[in-house]
Short mmCIF file of C-alpha atoms in Angstrom, two decimals:
data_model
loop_
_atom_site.label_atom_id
_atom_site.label_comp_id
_atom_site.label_asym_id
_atom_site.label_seq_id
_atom_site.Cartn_x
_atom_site.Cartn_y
_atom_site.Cartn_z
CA UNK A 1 -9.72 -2.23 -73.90
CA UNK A 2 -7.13 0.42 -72.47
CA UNK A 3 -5.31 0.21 -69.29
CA UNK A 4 -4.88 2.86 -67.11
CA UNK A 5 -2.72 3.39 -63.80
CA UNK A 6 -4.19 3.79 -60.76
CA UNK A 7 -3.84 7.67 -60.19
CA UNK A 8 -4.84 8.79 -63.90
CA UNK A 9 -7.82 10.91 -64.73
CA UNK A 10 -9.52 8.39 -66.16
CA UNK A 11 -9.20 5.87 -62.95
CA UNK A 12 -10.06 8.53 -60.89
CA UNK A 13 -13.38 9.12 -62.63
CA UNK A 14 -14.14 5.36 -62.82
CA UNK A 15 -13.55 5.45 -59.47
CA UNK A 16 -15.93 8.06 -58.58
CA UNK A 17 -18.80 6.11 -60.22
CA UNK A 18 -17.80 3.20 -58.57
CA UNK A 19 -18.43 5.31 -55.18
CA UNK A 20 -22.67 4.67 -55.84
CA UNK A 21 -22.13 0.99 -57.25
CA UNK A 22 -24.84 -1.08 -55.76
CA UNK A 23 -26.55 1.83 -54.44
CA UNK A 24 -30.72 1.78 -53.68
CA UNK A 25 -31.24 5.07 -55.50
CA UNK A 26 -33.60 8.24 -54.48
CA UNK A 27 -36.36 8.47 -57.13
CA UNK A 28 -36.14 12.15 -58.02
CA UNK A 29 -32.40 12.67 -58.18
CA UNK A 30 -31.18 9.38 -58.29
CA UNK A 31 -28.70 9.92 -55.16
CA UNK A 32 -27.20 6.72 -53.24
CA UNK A 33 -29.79 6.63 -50.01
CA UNK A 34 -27.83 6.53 -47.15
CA UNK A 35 -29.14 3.68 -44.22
CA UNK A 36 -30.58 5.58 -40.85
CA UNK A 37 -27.85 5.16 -37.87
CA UNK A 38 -28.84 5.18 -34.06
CA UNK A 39 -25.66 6.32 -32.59
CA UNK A 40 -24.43 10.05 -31.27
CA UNK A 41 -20.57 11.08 -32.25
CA UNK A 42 -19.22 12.42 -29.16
CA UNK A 43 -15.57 13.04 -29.77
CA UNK A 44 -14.91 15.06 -33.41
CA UNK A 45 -12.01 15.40 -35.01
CA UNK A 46 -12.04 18.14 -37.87
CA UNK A 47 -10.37 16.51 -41.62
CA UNK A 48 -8.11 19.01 -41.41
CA UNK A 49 -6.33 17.61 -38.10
CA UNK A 50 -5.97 14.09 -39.30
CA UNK A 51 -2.40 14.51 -37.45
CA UNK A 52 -3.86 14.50 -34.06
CA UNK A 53 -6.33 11.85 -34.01
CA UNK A 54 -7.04 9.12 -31.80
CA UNK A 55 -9.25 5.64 -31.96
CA UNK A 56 -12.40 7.03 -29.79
CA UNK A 57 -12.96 10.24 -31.99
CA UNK A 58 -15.46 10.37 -35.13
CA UNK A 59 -14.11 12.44 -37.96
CA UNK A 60 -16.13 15.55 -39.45
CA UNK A 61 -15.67 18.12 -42.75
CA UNK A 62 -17.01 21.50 -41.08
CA UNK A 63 -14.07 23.39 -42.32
CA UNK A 64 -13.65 25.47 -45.61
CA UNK A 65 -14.49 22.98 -48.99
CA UNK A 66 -10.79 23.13 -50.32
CA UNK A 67 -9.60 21.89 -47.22
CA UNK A 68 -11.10 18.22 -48.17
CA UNK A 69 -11.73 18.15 -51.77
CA UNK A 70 -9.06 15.81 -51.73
CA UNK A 71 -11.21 13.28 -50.84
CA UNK A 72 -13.12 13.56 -53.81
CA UNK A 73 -9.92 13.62 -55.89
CA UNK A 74 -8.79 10.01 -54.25
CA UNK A 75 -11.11 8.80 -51.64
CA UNK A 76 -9.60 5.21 -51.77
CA UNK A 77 -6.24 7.38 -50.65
CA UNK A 78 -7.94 7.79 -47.09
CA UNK A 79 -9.82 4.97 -46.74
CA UNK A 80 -7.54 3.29 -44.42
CA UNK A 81 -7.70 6.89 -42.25
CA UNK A 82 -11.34 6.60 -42.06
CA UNK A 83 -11.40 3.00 -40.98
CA UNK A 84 -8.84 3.99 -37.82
CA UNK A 85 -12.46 6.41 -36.38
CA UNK A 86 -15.25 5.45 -34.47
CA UNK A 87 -16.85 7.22 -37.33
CA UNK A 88 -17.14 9.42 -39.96
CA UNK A 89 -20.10 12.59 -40.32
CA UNK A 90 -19.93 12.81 -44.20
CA UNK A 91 -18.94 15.67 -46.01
CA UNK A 92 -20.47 19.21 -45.59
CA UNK A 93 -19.68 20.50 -49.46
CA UNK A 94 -21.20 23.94 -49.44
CA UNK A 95 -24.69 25.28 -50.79
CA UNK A 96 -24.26 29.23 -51.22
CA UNK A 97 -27.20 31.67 -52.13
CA UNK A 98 -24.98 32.62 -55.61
CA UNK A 99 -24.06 28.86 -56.28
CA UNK A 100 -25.25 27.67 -59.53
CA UNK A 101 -28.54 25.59 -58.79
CA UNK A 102 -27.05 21.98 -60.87
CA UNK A 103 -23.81 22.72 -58.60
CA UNK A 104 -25.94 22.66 -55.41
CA UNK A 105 -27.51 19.29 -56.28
CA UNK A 106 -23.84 17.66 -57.65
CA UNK A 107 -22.43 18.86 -54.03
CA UNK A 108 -25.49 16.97 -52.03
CA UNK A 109 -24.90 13.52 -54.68
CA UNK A 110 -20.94 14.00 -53.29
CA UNK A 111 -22.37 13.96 -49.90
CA UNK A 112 -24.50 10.95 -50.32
CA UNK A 113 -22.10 9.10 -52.96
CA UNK A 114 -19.68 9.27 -50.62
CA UNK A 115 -21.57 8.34 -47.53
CA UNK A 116 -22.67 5.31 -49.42
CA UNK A 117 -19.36 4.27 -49.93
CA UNK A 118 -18.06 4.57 -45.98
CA UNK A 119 -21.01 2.87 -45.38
CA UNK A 120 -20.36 -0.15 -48.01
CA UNK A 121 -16.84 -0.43 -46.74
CA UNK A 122 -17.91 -0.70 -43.06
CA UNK A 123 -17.51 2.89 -41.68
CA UNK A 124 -20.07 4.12 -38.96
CA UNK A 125 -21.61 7.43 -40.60
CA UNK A 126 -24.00 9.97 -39.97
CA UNK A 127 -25.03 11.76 -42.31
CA UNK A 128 -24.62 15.77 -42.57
CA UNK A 129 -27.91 17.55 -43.80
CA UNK A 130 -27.13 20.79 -46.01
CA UNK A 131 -29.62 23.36 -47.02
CA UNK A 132 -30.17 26.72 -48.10
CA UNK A 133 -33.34 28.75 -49.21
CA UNK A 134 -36.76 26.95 -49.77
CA UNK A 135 -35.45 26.26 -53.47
CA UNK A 136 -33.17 23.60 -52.24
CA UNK A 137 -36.03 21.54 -49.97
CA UNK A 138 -36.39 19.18 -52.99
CA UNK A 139 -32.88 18.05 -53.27
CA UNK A 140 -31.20 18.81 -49.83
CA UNK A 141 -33.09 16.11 -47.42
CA UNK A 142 -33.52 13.04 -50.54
CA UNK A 143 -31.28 10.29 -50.37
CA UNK A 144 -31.69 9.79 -46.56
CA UNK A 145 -33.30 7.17 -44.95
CA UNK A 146 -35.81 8.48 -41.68
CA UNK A 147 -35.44 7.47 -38.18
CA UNK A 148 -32.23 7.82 -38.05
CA UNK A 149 -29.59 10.01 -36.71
CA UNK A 150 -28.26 13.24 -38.57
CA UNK A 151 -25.85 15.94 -38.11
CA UNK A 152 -26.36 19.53 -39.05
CA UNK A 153 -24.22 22.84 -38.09
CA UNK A 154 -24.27 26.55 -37.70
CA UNK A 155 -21.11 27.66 -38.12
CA UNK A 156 -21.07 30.58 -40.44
CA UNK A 157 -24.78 30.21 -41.42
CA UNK A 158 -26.61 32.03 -38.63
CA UNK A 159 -24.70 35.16 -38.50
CA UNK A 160 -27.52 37.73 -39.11
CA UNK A 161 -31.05 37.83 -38.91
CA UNK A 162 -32.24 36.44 -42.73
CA UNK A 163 -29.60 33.46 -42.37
CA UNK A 164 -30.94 32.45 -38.85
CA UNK A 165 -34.42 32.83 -40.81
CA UNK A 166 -33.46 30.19 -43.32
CA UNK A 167 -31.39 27.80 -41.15
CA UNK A 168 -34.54 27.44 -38.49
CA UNK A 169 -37.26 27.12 -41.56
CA UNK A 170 -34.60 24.25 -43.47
CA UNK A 171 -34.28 22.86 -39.72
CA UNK A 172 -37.91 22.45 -39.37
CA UNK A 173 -38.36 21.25 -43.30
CA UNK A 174 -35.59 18.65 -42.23
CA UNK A 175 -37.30 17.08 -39.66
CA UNK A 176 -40.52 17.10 -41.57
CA UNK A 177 -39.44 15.54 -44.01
CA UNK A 178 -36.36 13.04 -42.53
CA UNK A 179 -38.27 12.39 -39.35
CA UNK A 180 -34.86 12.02 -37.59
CA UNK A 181 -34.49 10.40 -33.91
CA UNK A 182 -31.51 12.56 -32.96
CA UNK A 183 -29.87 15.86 -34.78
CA UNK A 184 -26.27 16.34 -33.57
CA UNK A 185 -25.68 19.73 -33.91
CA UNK A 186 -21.69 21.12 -35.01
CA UNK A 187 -21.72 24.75 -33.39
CA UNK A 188 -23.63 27.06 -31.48
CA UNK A 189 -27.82 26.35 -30.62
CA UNK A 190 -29.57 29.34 -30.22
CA UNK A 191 -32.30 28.92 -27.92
CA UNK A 192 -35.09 30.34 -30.56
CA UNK A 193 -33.77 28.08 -32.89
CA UNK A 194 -33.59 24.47 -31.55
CA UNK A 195 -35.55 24.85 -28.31
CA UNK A 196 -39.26 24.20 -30.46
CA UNK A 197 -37.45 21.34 -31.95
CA UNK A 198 -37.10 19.57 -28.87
CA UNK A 199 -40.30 20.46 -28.27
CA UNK A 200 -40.93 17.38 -30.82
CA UNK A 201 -39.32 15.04 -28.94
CA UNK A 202 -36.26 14.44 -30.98
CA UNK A 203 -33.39 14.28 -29.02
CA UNK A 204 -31.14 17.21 -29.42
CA UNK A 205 -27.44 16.98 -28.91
CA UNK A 206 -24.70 20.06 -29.40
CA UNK A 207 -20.73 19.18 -30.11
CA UNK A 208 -18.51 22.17 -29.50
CA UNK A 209 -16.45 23.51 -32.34
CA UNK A 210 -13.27 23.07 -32.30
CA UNK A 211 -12.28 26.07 -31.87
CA UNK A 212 -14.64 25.72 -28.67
CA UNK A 213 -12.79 22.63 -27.34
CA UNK A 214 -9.51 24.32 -27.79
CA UNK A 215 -10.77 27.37 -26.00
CA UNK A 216 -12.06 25.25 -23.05
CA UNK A 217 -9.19 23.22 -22.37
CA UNK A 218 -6.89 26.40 -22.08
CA UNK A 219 -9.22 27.58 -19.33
CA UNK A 220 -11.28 29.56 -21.34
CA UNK A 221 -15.36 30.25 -20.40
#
């Protein structure tokens, strides 16, 4: 048996396995199956202003993928940064039309191996759904226990008319199959879009973007 220090390759990839240890497993896929939560986030805080946070906020990754690959690098680096939230909506690693179909399914494992692991180590989550065209139904909603409450956005994926087309049809899939209580939507809600969804009786709540909440506290519209 070989040693290895704490920040080489090797103990990094161990690591990562280690983020699914003890894991109930989805049958198709085999991704950790993330526990239903109950509660709403209220306060976000994008990754990428860890600078500025405070105790009541939950933490989010709707901002570009580089900007918190890190965590996937060394997630036992911000462990202790995750702990100091109210809670955590897991990791929204990208799904794009040209994207290689076996990278679209190792993205959605990162998103439920890590959400598994906030969970294990006592981190309030909920977890962030992720689709793209009807080709993805059979990976992007496994892994995640119904009832519960789940987060979903629409920044940059409803900006013409075939994209809203997808989003509301992997919406509807979602709920289908998930069953969720509550969706907590990141961005924008276009009337045609969520209004028949509350028509289901699933409660439907919107956070601002951040770009929103800036704009509003300067006294913006």
């Amino acid at each position: 048996f070989m040693s290895v220090s704490p920040q080489s390759p090797d103990s990094i990839h161990l690591f990562r396995i280690k983020l699914s240890e003890d894991a109930q497993l989805s049958s198709n896929y085999a991704f950790p199956i993330r526990k239903k939560v109950n509660f709403k986030p209220e306060q976000v805080l994008p990754f990428d202003h860890l600078r500025s946070r405070k105790p009541e906020q939950r933490l989010h990754f709707y901002v570009h993928d580089p900007k918190f690959e890190c965590i996937w690098k060394d997630p036992f680096r911000y462990l202790s940064i995750f702990k100091e939230f109210k809670g955590v909506i897991t990791p929204d690693f990208s799904l794009y039309y040209d994207m290689p179909r076996a990278m679209q399914i190792w993205n959605t494992y990162r998103n439920r191996a890590i959400g598994h692991w906030l969970q294990h180590n006592g981190i309030n989550i909920v977890p962030n759904i992720r689709w793209n065209d009807e080709k993805t139904y059979d990976f992007a909603f496994e892994g995640i226990e119904s009832g519960g409450t789940v987060a979903v956005s629409t920044l940059g994926v409803i900006r013409n008319k075939y994209d809203r087309y997808l989003f509301q049809k992997g919406l509807n899939k979602m709920i289908e199959i998930i069953k969720p209580i509550n969706v907590v939507c990141y961005g924008s809600m276009p009337a045609d879009i969520f209004d028949p969804v509350r028509t289901a009786k699933i409660g439907i709540f919107n956070i601002p973007s951040h770009t929103e909440t800036i704009h509003k506290a300067k006294g913006g519209v």
